CSV table of C-alpha atoms in Angstrom, one decimal:
chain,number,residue,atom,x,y,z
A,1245,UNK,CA,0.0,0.0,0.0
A,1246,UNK,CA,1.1,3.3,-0.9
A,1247,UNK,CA,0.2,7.0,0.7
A,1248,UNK,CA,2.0,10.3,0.6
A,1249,UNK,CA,2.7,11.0,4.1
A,1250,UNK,CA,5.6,9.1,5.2
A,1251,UNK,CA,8.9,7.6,4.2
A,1252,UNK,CA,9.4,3.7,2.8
A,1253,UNK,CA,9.7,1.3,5.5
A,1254,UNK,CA,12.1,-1.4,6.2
A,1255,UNK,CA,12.0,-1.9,9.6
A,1256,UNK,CA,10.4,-0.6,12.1
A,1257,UNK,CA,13.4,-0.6,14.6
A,1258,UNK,CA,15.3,1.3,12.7
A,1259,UNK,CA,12.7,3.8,11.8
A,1260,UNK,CA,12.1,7.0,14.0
A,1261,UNK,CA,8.7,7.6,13.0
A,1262,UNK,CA,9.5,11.2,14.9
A,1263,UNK,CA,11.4,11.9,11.4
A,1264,UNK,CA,9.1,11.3,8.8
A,1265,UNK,CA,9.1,13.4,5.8
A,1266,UNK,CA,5.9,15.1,4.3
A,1267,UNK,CA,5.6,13.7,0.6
A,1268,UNK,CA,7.0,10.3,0.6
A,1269,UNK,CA,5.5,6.8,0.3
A,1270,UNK,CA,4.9,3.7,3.1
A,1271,UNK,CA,5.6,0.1,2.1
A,1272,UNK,CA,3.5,-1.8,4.2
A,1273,UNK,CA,5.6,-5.7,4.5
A,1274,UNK,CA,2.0,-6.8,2.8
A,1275,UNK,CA,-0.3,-6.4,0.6
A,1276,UNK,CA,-3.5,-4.1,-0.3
A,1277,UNK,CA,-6.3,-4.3,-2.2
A,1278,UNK,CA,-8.9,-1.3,-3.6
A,1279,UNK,CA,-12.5,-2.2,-2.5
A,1280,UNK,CA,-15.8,-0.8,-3.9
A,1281,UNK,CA,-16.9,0.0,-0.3
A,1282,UNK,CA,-16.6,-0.5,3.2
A,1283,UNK,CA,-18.6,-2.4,4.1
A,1284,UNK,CA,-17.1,-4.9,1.9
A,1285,UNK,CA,-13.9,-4.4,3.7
A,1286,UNK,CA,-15.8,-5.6,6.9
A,1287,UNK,CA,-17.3,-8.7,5.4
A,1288,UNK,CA,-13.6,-9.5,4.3
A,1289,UNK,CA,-12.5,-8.8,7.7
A,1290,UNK,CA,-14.9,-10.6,9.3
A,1291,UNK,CA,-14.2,-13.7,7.1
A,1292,UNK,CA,-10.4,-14.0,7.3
A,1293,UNK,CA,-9.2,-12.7,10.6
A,1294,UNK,CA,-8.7,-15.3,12.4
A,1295,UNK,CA,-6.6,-17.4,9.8
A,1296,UNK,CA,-5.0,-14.1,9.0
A,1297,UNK,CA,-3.9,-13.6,12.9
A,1298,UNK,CA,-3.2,-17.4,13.4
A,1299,UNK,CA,-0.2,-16.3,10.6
A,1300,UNK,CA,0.9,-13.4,12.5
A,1301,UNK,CA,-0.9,-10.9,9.8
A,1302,UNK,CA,-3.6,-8.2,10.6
A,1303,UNK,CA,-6.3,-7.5,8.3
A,1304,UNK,CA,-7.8,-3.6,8.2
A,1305,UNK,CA,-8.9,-1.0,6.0
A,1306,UNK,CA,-7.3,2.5,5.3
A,1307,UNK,CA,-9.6,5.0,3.7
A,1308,UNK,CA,-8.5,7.8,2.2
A,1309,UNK,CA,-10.5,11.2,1.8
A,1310,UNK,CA,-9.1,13.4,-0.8
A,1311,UNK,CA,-12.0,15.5,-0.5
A,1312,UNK,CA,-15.8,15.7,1.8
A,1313,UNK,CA,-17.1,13.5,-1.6
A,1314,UNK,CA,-14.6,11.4,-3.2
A,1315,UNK,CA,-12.8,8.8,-0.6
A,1316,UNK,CA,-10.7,5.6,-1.4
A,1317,UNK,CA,-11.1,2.3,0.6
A,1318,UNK,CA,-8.3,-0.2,1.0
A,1319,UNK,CA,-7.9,-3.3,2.2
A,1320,UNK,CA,-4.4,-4.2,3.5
A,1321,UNK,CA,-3.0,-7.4,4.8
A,1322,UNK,CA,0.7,-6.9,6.6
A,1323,UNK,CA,2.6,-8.9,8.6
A,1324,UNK,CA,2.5,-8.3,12.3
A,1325,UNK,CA,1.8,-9.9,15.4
A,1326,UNK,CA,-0.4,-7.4,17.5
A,1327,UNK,CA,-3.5,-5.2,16.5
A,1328,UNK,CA,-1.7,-2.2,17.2
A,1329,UNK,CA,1.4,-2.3,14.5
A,1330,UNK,CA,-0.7,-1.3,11.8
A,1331,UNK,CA,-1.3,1.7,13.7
A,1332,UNK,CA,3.0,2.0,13.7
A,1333,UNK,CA,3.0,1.3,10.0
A,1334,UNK,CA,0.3,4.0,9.2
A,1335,UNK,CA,2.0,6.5,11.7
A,1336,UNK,CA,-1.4,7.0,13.1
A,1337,UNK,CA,-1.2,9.8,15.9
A,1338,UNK,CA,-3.6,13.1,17.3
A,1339,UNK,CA,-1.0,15.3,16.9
A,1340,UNK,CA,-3.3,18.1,17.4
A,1341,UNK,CA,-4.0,17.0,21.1
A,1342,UNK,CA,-0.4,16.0,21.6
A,1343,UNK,CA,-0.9,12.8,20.9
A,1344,UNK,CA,1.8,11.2,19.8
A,1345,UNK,CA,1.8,7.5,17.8
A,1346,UNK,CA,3.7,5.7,20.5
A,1347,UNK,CA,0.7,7.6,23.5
A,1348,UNK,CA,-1.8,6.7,21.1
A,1349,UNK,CA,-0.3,3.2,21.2
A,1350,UNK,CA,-0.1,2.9,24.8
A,1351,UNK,CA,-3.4,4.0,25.3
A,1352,UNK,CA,-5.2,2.2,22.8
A,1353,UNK,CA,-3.2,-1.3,24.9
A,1354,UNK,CA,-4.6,-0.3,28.3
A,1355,UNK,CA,-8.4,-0.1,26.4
A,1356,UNK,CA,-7.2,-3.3,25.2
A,1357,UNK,CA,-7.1,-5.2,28.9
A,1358,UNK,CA,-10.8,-4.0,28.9
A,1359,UNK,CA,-12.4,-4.1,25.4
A,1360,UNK,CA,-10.7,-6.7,23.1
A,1361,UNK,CA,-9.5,-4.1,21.1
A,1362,UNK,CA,-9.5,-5.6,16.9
A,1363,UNK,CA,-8.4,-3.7,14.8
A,1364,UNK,CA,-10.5,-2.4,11.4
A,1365,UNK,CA,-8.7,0.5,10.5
A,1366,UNK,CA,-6.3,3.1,10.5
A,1367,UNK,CA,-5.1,6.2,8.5
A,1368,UNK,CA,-2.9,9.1,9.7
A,1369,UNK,CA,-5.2,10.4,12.4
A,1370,UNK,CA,-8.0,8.2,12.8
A,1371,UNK,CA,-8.5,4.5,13.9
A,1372,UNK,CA,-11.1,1.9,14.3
A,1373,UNK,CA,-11.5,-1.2,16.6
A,1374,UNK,CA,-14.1,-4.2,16.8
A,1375,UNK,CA,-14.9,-4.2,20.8
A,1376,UNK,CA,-14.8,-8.3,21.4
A,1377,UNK,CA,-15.2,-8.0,25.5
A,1378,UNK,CA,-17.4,-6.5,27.9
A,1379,UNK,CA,-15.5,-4.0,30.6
A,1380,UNK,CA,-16.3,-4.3,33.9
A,1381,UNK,CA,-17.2,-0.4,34.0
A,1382,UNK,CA,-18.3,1.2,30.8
A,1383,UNK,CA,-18.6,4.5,32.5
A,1384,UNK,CA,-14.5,4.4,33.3
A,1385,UNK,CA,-13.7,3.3,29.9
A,1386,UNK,CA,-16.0,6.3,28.1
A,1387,UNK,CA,-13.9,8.7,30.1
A,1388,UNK,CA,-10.6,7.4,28.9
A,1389,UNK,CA,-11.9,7.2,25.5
A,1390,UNK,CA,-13.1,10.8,26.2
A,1391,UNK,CA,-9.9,11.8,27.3
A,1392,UNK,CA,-8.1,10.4,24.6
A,1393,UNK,CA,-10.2,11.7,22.1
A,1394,UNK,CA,-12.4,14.5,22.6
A,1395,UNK,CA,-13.5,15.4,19.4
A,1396,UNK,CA,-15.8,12.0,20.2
A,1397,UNK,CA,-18.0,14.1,23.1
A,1398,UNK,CA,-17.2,17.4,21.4
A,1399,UNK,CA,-17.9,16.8,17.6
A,1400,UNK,CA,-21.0,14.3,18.6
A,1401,UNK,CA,-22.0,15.8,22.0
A,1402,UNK,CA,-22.3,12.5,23.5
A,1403,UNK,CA,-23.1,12.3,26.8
A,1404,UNK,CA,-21.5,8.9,28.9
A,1405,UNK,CA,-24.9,7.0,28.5
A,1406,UNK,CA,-25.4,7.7,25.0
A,1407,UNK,CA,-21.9,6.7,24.1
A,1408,UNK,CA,-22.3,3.7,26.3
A,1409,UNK,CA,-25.1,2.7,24.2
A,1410,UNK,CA,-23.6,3.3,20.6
A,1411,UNK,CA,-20.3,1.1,21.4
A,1412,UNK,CA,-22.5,-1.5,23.0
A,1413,UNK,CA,-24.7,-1.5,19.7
A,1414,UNK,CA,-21.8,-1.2,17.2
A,1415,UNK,CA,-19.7,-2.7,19.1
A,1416,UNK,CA,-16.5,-0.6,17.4
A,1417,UNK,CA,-14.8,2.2,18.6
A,1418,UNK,CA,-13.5,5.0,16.3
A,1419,UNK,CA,-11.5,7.9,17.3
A,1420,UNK,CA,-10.4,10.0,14.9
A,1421,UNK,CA,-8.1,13.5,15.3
A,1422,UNK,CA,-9.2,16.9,14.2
């Protein structure tokens, strides 16, 4: 897969994703596919991850808006062992919070412990999980997410129990980064 915002990838211990370069191209270690829609993405998803993560690959979707009409939907299939590399490889961060990738990460792996956290997507500032677990408190978790991601309470004006009952129904949690 190919996008114009970062620099070609070999390894990602001997990258400083701190240092990437505005114009360049990512080469995931993968492949990726164009798809009509998304929703065909998640059917695809929903059919090969677990014989995708029982080879120590991650299926997800990077979409693409070049505009508020036109928008381009991948598939990608890369070679990882976690649901959060993808997020590395795509340099995914809220940089306009202060949100760095690696905080992102971190965060996103103490949701984790409590949600199930699988991932669908991810693009440079946005990213979207399947919830596979029920947390203990939803209420605690909403504020974390809230925390981490305002523009979900802001942008939405979701209050706890209204959030509470849209990831319960999705059962997916998307931030994405203003």
């Amino acid at each position: 897969m190919k996008r114009d915002f970062t620099a070609t990838l070999l390894s990602k211990e001997l990258f400083n994703f701190d240092e990437i370069p505005e114009g360049k191209t990512v080469e995931l270690p993968g492949v990726s596919f164009k798809l009509a829609s998304e929703d065909e993405g998640f059917k695809i998803i929903s059919k090969l991850r677990k014989e995708t993560e029982a080879k120590n690959y991650r299926i997800f979707l990077d979409i693409y808006y070049s505009n508020d009409i036109d928008k381009s939907v991948d598939l990608s299939i890369i070679s990882c062992n976690n649901d959060f590399d993808p997020l590395v490889y795509m340099h995914t961060n809220g940089i306009n919070y202060g949100i760095t990738n690696q905080k992102l990460i971190d965060e996103l792996r103490i949701l984790d412990k409590s949600l199930g956290l699988k991932i669908l997507g991810a693009g440079e500032d946005w990213c979207e999980f399947e919830i596979t677990k029920e947390p203990e408190s939803w209420f605690v978790i909403i504020r974390k997410i809230f925390e981490l991601c305002p523009d979900i309470a802001e942008k939405y004006d979701y209050s706890l129990e209204d959030f509470k009952t849209c990831l319960i129904k999705t059962r997916k949690l998307y931030l994405w980064f203003d």
